[in-house]
Coordinates of C-alpha atoms in Angstrom, one line a residue:
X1 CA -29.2 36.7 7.5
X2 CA -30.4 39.8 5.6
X3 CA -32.0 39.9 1.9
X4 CA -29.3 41.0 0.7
X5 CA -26.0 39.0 2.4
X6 CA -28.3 35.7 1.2
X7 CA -28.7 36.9 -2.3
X8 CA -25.1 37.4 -2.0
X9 CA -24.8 34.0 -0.6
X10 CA -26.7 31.8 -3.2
X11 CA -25.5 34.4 -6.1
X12 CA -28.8 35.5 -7.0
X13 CA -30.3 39.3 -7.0
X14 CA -33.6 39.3 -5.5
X15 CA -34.5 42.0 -8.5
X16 CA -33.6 39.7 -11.0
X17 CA -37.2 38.7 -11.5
X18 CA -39.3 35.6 -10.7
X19 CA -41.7 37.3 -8.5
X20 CA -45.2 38.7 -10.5
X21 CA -46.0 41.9 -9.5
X22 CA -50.1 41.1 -8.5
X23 CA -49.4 37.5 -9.4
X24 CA -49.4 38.7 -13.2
X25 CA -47.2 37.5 -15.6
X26 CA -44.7 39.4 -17.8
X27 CA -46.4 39.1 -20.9
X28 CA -50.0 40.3 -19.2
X29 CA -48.2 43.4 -17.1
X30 CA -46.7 44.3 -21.1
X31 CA -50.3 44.2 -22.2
X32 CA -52.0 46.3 -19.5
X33 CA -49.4 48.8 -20.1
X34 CA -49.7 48.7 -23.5
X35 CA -53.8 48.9 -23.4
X36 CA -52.8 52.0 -20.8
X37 CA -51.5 54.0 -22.8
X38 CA -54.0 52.8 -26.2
X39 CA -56.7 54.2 -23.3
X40 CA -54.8 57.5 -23.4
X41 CA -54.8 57.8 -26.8
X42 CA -58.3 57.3 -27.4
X43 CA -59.1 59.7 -24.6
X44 CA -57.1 62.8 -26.5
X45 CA -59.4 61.6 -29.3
X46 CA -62.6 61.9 -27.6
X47 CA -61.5 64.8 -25.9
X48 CA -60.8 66.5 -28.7
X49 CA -64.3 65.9 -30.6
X50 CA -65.8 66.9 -27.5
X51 CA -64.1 70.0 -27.6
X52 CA -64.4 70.9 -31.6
X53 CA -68.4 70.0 -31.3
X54 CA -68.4 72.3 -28.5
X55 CA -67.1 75.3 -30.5
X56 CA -69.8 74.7 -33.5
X57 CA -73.3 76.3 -32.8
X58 CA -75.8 73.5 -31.4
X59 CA -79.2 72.8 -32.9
X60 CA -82.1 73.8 -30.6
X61 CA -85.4 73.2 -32.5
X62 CA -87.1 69.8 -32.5
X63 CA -85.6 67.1 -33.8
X64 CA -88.8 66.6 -36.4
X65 CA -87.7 69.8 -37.9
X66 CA -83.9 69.4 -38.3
X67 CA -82.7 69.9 -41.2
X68 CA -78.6 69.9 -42.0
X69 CA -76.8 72.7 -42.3
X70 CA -73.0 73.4 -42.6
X71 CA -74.0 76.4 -39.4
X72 CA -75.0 73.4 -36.7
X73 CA -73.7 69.7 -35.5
X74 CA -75.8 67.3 -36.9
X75 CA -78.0 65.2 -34.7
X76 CA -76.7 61.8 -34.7
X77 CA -79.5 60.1 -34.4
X78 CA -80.1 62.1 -37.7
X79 CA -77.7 61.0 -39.7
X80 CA -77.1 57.1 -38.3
X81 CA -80.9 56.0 -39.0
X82 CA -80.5 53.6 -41.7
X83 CA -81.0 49.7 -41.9
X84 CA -79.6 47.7 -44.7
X85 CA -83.3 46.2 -46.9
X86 CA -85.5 49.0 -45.2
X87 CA -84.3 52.0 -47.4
X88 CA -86.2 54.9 -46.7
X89 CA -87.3 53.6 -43.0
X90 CA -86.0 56.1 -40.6
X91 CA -85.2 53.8 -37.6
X92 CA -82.7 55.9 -35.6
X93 CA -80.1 54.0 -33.6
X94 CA -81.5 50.3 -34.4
X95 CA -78.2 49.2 -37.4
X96 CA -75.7 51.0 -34.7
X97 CA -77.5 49.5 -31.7
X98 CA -77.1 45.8 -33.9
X99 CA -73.3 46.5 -34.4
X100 CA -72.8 47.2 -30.6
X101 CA -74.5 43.8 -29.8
X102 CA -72.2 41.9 -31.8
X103 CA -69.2 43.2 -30.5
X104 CA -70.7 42.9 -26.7
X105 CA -71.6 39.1 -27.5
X106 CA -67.8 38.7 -29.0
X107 CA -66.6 39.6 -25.7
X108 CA -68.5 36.9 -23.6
X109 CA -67.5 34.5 -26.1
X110 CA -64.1 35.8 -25.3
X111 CA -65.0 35.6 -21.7
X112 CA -66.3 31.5 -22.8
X113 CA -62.8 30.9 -24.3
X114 CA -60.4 32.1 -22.0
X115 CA -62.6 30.1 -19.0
X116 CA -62.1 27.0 -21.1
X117 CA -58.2 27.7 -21.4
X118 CA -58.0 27.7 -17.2
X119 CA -59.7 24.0 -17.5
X120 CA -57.4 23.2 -20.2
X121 CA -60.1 22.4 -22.8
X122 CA -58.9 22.3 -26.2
X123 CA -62.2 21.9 -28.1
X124 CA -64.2 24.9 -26.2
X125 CA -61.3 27.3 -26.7
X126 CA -61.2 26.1 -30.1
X127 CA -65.8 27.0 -30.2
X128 CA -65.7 30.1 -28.3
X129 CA -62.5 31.8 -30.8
X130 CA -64.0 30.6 -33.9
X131 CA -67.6 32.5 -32.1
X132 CA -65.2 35.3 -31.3
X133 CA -63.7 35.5 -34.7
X134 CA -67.4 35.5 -36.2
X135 CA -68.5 38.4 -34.5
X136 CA -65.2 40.4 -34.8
X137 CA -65.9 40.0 -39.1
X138 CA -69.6 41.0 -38.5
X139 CA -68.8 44.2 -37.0
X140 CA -66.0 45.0 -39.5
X141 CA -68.6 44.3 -42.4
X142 CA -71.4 46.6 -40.3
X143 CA -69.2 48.9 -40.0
X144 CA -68.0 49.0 -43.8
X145 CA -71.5 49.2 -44.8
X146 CA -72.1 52.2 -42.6
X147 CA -69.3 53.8 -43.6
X148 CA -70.5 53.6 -47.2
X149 CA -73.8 54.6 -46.7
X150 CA -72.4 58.0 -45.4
X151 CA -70.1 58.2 -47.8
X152 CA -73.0 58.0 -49.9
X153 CA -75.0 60.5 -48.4
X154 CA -79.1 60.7 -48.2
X155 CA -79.5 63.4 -50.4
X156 CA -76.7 62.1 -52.9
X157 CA -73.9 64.4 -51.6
X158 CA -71.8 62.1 -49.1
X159 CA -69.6 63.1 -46.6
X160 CA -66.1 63.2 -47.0
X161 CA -63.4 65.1 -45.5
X162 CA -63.7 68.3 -46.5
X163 CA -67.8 68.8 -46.9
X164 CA -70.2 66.7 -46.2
X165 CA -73.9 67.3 -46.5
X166 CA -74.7 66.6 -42.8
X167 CA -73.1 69.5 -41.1
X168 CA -69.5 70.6 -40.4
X169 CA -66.5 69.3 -42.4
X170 CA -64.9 68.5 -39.1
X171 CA -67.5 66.4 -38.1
X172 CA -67.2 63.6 -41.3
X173 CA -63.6 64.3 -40.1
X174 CA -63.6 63.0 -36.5
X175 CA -66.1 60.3 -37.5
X176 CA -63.4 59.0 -40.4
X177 CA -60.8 59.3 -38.2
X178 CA -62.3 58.1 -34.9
X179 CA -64.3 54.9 -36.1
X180 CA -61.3 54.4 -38.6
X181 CA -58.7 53.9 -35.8
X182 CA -61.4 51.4 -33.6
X183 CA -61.7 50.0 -36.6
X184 CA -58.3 49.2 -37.1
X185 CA -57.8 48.1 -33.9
X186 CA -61.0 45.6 -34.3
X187 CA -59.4 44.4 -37.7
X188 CA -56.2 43.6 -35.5
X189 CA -57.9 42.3 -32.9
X190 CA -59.2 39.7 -35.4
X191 CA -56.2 38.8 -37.0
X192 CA -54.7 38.0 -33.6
X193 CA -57.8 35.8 -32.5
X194 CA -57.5 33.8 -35.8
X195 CA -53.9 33.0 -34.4
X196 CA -55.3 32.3 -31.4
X197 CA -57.7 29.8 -32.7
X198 CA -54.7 28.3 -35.2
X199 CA -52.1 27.2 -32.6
X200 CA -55.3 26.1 -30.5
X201 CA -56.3 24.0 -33.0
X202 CA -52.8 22.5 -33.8
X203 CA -52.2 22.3 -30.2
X204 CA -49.7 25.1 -29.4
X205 CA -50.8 25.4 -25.9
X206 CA -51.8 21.9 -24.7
X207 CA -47.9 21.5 -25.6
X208 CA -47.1 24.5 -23.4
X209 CA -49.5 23.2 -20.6
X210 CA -51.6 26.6 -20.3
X211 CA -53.5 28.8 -22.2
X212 CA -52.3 32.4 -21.2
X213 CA -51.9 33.8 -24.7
X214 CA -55.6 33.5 -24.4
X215 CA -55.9 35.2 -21.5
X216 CA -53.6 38.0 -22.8
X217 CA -55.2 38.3 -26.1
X218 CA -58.4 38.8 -24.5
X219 CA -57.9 41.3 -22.3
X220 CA -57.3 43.2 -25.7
X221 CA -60.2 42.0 -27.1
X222 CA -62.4 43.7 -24.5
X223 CA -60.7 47.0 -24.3
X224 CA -61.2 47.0 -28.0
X225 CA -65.2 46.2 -26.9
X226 CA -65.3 48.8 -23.9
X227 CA -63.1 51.6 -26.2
X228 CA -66.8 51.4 -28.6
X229 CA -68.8 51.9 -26.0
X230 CA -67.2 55.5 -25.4
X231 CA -67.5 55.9 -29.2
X232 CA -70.9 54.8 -29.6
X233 CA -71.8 57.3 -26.8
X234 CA -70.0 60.3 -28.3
X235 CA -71.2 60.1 -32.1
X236 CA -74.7 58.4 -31.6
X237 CA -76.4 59.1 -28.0
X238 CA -75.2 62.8 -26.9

């Protein structure tokens, strides 16, 4: 009997549903094509500093001897040198390279937590969230502190978004706007791991019997991590 004379048979439609696509549920396919199209976004954002940068005159003396101008792009390395207690230190990279740790080591707790859901442990979900949930806050404040210190400015002017004293005003404008949005997405990402860790703790999904959501939301949660690593390469190493 064909496919179709037995679906009409039992009274069923074979594209009704019921069989996973890759063996992934509905709820992860959703997010995947959700974090596709987030991905596109991004990209049109990156894309599009790349581009503006590329129309501003580059700087080609030393990077001793740079000073910043409204004519070049600033060096990043430049402007992004500063360590919270160690005012007046020039330590390029080191507060940026610090954020970027924290968010890496949120993701293997991530990684910790959503193993612990496949063995159906309730206390080490519960560990590795609250971990995740840490590090997601840390970044956020990092990241708030940074943004004040070049609002702030070195030599008292600030950036904002239409001068700033480190170069172009589209740069402070693309760094705003760029960080902003991962930002936001972080801040999100966070708000949905504390709900994570909330009906793990009052035992949502031990009454389910599984611990997709995790899963889901962490798949999210290191998009959000890989997503910074594009950023921190675009505004900090080239």
């Amino acid at each position: 009997m064909s496919a179709t004379a037995h679906s009409i048979d039992t009274g069923k439609n074979i594209w009704d549903g019921g069989q996973s696509p890759l063996k992934a549920s509905y709820g992860k396919l959703m997010m995947w094509f959700f974090l596709l199209s987030d991905a596109f976004t991004f990209s049109a954002l990156l894309i599009t500093y790349g581009l503006i940068r590329t129309a501003h005159p580059a700087y080609t003396g030393t990077v001793e001897n740079f000073t910043f101008s409204q004519d070049y792009w600033p060096i990043p390395e430049k402007v992004f040198e500063a360590v919270p207690f160690m005012h007046g230190v020039p330590l390029p990279l080191v507060f940026v390279g610090i954020m970027t740790f924290i968010l890496i080591m949120s993701s293997v707790t991530m990684v910790l937590a959503v193993e612990a859901g496949h063995r159906m442990d309730k206390k080490a979900v519960e560990k590795w969230m609250l971990w995740t949930i840490i590090g997601g806050l840390t970044f956020l404040g990092c990241q708030a502190w940074e943004w004040s210190h070049f609002i702030t400015g070195t030599g008292g002017g600030g950036a904002g978004l239409s001068w700033n004293e480190y170069g172009p005003p589209d740069f402070a404008a693309l760094f705003f706007f760029i960080t902003g949005f991962h930002g936001t997405h972080v801040f999100s990402g966070v708000v949905l791991n504390f709900l994570i860790y909330y009906n793990t703790v009052t035992g949502v999904y031990e009454r389910r019997g599984h611990y997709e959501m995790v899963e889901k939301v962490g798949l999210y949660w290191h998009f959000v991590d890989l997503v910074w690593v594009f950023v921190f390469t675009f505004f900090y190493l080239v």
